Coordinates of C-alpha atoms in Angstrom, one line a residue:
M1 CA 7.3 120.6 41.1
S2 CA 3.6 121.4 41.3
V3 CA 2.3 124.7 39.8
L4 CA 0.8 127.3 42.1
R5 CA -2.0 129.2 40.4
V6 CA -2.0 133.0 41.2
A7 CA -4.8 135.5 40.5
L8 CA -3.4 139.0 39.9
P9 CA -5.7 142.0 39.8
K10 CA -5.9 144.4 36.8
G11 CA -5.2 148.0 37.6
R12 CA -2.9 149.7 40.0
L13 CA -2.1 146.7 42.2
F14 CA -0.8 144.6 39.3
A15 CA 2.7 146.1 38.9
P16 CA 3.7 145.8 42.6
G17 CA 2.1 142.3 42.7
A18 CA 4.1 141.2 39.7
A19 CA 7.2 142.7 41.3
L20 CA 6.8 140.5 44.4
F21 CA 6.8 137.4 42.2
A22 CA 9.8 138.6 40.3
H23 CA 11.7 138.2 43.5
V24 CA 10.9 134.5 43.5
G25 CA 12.1 133.9 39.9
C26 CA 9.1 135.0 37.8
R27 CA 10.8 137.4 35.5
N28 CA 8.1 138.0 32.8
V29 CA 4.8 138.3 34.7
D30 CA 4.5 141.9 33.6
E31 CA 3.8 140.7 30.1
L32 CA 0.2 140.3 31.2
A33 CA 0.0 144.0 31.4
T34 CA 1.1 144.6 27.8
G35 CA -0.5 141.9 25.8
R36 CA -4.0 140.4 25.3
R37 CA -3.3 137.2 27.1
L38 CA -4.9 136.7 30.5
V39 CA -2.9 133.6 31.5
H40 CA 0.9 133.5 31.9
E41 CA 3.0 130.4 32.8
E42 CA 6.3 130.6 34.7
T43 CA 7.0 126.9 34.4
E44 CA 10.6 126.8 35.8
A45 CA 9.5 128.9 38.9
G46 CA 6.4 126.8 39.3
F47 CA 3.7 129.4 38.9
R48 CA 0.7 130.0 36.6
F49 CA -0.8 133.5 36.7
V50 CA -4.3 134.6 35.7
L51 CA -5.2 138.3 35.2
V52 CA -8.7 139.2 36.5
K53 CA -10.7 142.1 37.7
P54 CA -10.0 143.0 41.4
M55 CA -13.5 142.1 42.5
D56 CA -13.0 138.6 41.0
V57 CA -9.8 137.7 42.7
P58 CA -11.4 136.4 46.0
V59 CA -13.9 134.5 44.0
Y60 CA -11.2 132.7 42.0
V61 CA -9.3 131.9 45.3
E62 CA -12.3 130.8 47.3
Y63 CA -13.4 128.3 44.6
G64 CA -9.9 127.0 44.0
A65 CA -9.5 128.3 40.5
A66 CA -6.4 130.0 42.0
D67 CA -4.4 129.0 45.0
L68 CA -3.3 132.5 45.8
G69 CA -4.3 136.0 45.0
I70 CA -3.4 139.6 45.5
V71 CA -6.2 142.1 46.2
G72 CA -7.1 145.1 48.3
Q73 CA -8.5 144.5 51.8
D74 CA -11.5 146.6 50.8
V75 CA -12.5 144.0 48.2
V76 CA -12.0 141.1 50.6
R77 CA -14.2 142.8 53.3
E78 CA -16.9 143.8 50.8
L79 CA -17.2 140.3 49.3
G80 CA -16.9 138.4 52.5
R81 CA -15.4 135.4 50.7
D82 CA -14.1 132.4 52.7
V83 CA -10.4 132.8 52.1
Y84 CA -7.3 132.8 54.3
E85 CA -5.6 136.3 54.5
P86 CA -2.1 135.7 56.0
L87 CA -0.2 138.8 54.8
R88 CA -0.6 142.5 54.3
L89 CA 1.7 143.7 51.5
G90 CA 2.3 147.3 52.3
F91 CA 1.3 148.9 49.0
G92 CA -2.0 150.1 47.5
R93 CA -2.8 152.0 50.7
C94 CA -6.1 153.9 50.6
R95 CA -9.2 154.6 52.7
L96 CA -12.9 153.7 52.2
V97 CA -14.7 156.8 53.4
V98 CA -18.1 158.5 53.7
A99 CA -18.2 161.7 51.7
G100 CA -20.9 164.2 50.9
P101 CA -21.7 167.9 50.3
P102 CA -20.7 170.4 53.0
D103 CA -24.3 171.1 53.9
L104 CA -24.9 167.5 55.0
P105 CA -22.5 167.0 57.9
P106 CA -22.6 163.9 60.1
Q107 CA -24.5 165.6 62.9
T108 CA -27.5 166.1 60.6
W109 CA -27.8 162.5 59.3
A110 CA -30.0 161.2 62.1
R111 CA -32.6 163.9 61.4
R112 CA -33.4 162.3 58.0
P113 CA -35.9 159.4 58.0
I114 CA -33.6 157.7 55.4
L115 CA -30.3 158.5 53.8
R116 CA -29.6 157.4 50.2
V117 CA -26.0 156.3 49.9
A118 CA -24.3 155.5 46.6
S119 CA -21.3 153.1 46.6
K120 CA -19.3 150.4 44.8
Y121 CA -19.2 148.8 48.2
P122 CA -22.9 148.3 49.2
R123 CA -22.2 145.7 51.9
L124 CA -19.6 147.8 53.7
A125 CA -21.7 151.0 53.3
R126 CA -24.8 149.3 54.8
Q127 CA -22.8 147.8 57.7
H128 CA -21.2 151.2 58.5
F129 CA -24.5 153.1 58.7
T130 CA -26.5 150.3 60.3
S131 CA -23.9 150.1 63.1
R132 CA -24.7 153.7 63.9
G133 CA -28.4 153.1 64.0
L134 CA -29.1 155.0 60.8
S135 CA -31.6 153.9 58.1
I136 CA -30.1 154.0 54.6
E137 CA -31.0 153.1 51.1
V138 CA -27.9 151.9 49.2
V139 CA -27.6 152.6 45.5
A140 CA -25.0 150.3 44.0
L141 CA -22.9 151.8 41.3
S142 CA -19.9 150.6 39.3
G143 CA -18.3 153.9 38.5
S144 CA -18.4 157.7 38.8
V145 CA -19.7 157.5 42.4
E146 CA -18.7 161.1 43.0
L147 CA -21.3 162.3 40.6
A148 CA -24.2 160.8 42.6
P149 CA -24.9 163.7 45.0
Q150 CA -24.6 166.3 42.2
A151 CA -27.0 164.4 40.0
G152 CA -29.5 164.0 42.9
L153 CA -29.1 160.2 42.9
A154 CA -27.8 160.1 46.5
D155 CA -27.2 162.2 49.6
L156 CA -23.8 160.7 50.4
I157 CA -21.3 158.3 48.9
V158 CA -19.0 155.6 50.2
D159 CA -15.9 155.3 48.1
I160 CA -12.2 154.7 48.0
V161 CA -9.9 157.7 48.3
D162 CA -6.2 158.2 48.2
S163 CA -5.4 161.9 48.0
G164 CA -9.0 163.2 48.2
R165 CA -8.5 165.4 45.1
T166 CA -11.3 163.8 43.2
L167 CA -13.7 164.4 46.1
S168 CA -12.7 168.1 46.3
A169 CA -13.0 168.6 42.5
N170 CA -16.6 167.4 42.8
G171 CA -17.6 169.5 45.8
L172 CA -17.5 166.7 48.3
L173 CA -16.0 166.5 51.8
E174 CA -14.5 163.4 53.4
M175 CA -16.5 162.9 56.6
E176 CA -15.9 159.5 58.1
T177 CA -13.5 156.6 57.5
V178 CA -15.2 153.2 57.0
L179 CA -12.0 151.2 56.5
A180 CA -8.3 151.6 56.0
S181 CA -7.1 149.3 53.2
Q182 CA -3.9 148.0 51.6
A183 CA -3.1 145.1 49.3
C184 CA -3.0 141.7 50.9
L185 CA -2.2 138.1 49.9
I186 CA -5.1 135.7 50.1
V187 CA -4.9 131.9 49.9
N188 CA -7.4 129.2 49.2
R189 CA -8.0 127.2 52.4
A190 CA -7.6 123.8 50.9
S191 CA -4.5 124.8 48.9
H192 CA -2.9 126.1 52.2
K193 CA -3.2 122.6 53.6
V194 CA -2.1 120.7 50.5
E195 CA 0.8 123.1 49.7
L196 CA 1.6 124.1 53.2
A197 CA 5.4 123.9 53.0
R198 CA 5.7 125.8 49.7
I199 CA 3.1 128.5 50.6
S200 CA 4.7 129.0 54.0
A201 CA 8.1 129.5 52.4
L202 CA 6.6 131.9 49.9
L203 CA 5.0 133.9 52.8
R204 CA 8.3 134.1 54.6
T205 CA 10.0 135.5 51.5
F206 CA 7.2 138.0 50.9
E207 CA 7.3 139.1 54.5
Q208 CA 11.0 139.9 54.2
I209 CA 10.5 141.7 50.9
V210 CA 7.7 143.8 52.4
S211 CA 9.7 144.6 55.5
E212 CA 12.6 145.8 53.4
G213 CA 10.3 148.0 51.4
H214 CA 11.1 146.4 48.0
A215 CA 7.4 146.0 46.9
R216 CA 6.6 149.5 45.7
S217 CA 4.5 151.0 42.9
D218 CA 2.7 154.1 41.7
G219 CA -0.1 152.9 44.1
H220 CA 2.4 153.1 47.0

């Protein structure tokens, strides 16, 4: 039996992603979360797993270094990689939002010649504001986006939120939703053709698991 290569994301989507593959005979995938190894073989089940940063999952899948991957829709939309996205997985639900200080509500944005927006999602941030006819300068950050307005680096931020507590703690209000997101399964387009029968069977199994609510985690 051929081996399907799977890219799993580090972080909160790893545990529920690993749990999905446990349902198809991969009993020890969670070892990737506890050791230093970044590759794990499940030879009998026919899978090879690689553990990568979430933003790298679509890259591995598009270029064929992985046949399948689990990642948030926010990452897929931001990167715009050419991958097949056949299944939403029902966990890791969150929202990509515009947030800012209370004294800069949406009705005031058009009065500014240019808005400076900090985000880990520069592509989606630019698309959102451009679609409204607003001129923005995007400041790409890799962490602590909520700090940007306080530090004078940006007027607004575009970032992922779940409960909104972090925004509130930093004096920011959620103002607009850019994108609703959850974890999804992505597939390399060539692999989907070559391994059509096996990947289709896997998708059917995962659909049933998701519909029965078995794929759960701390990240929902």
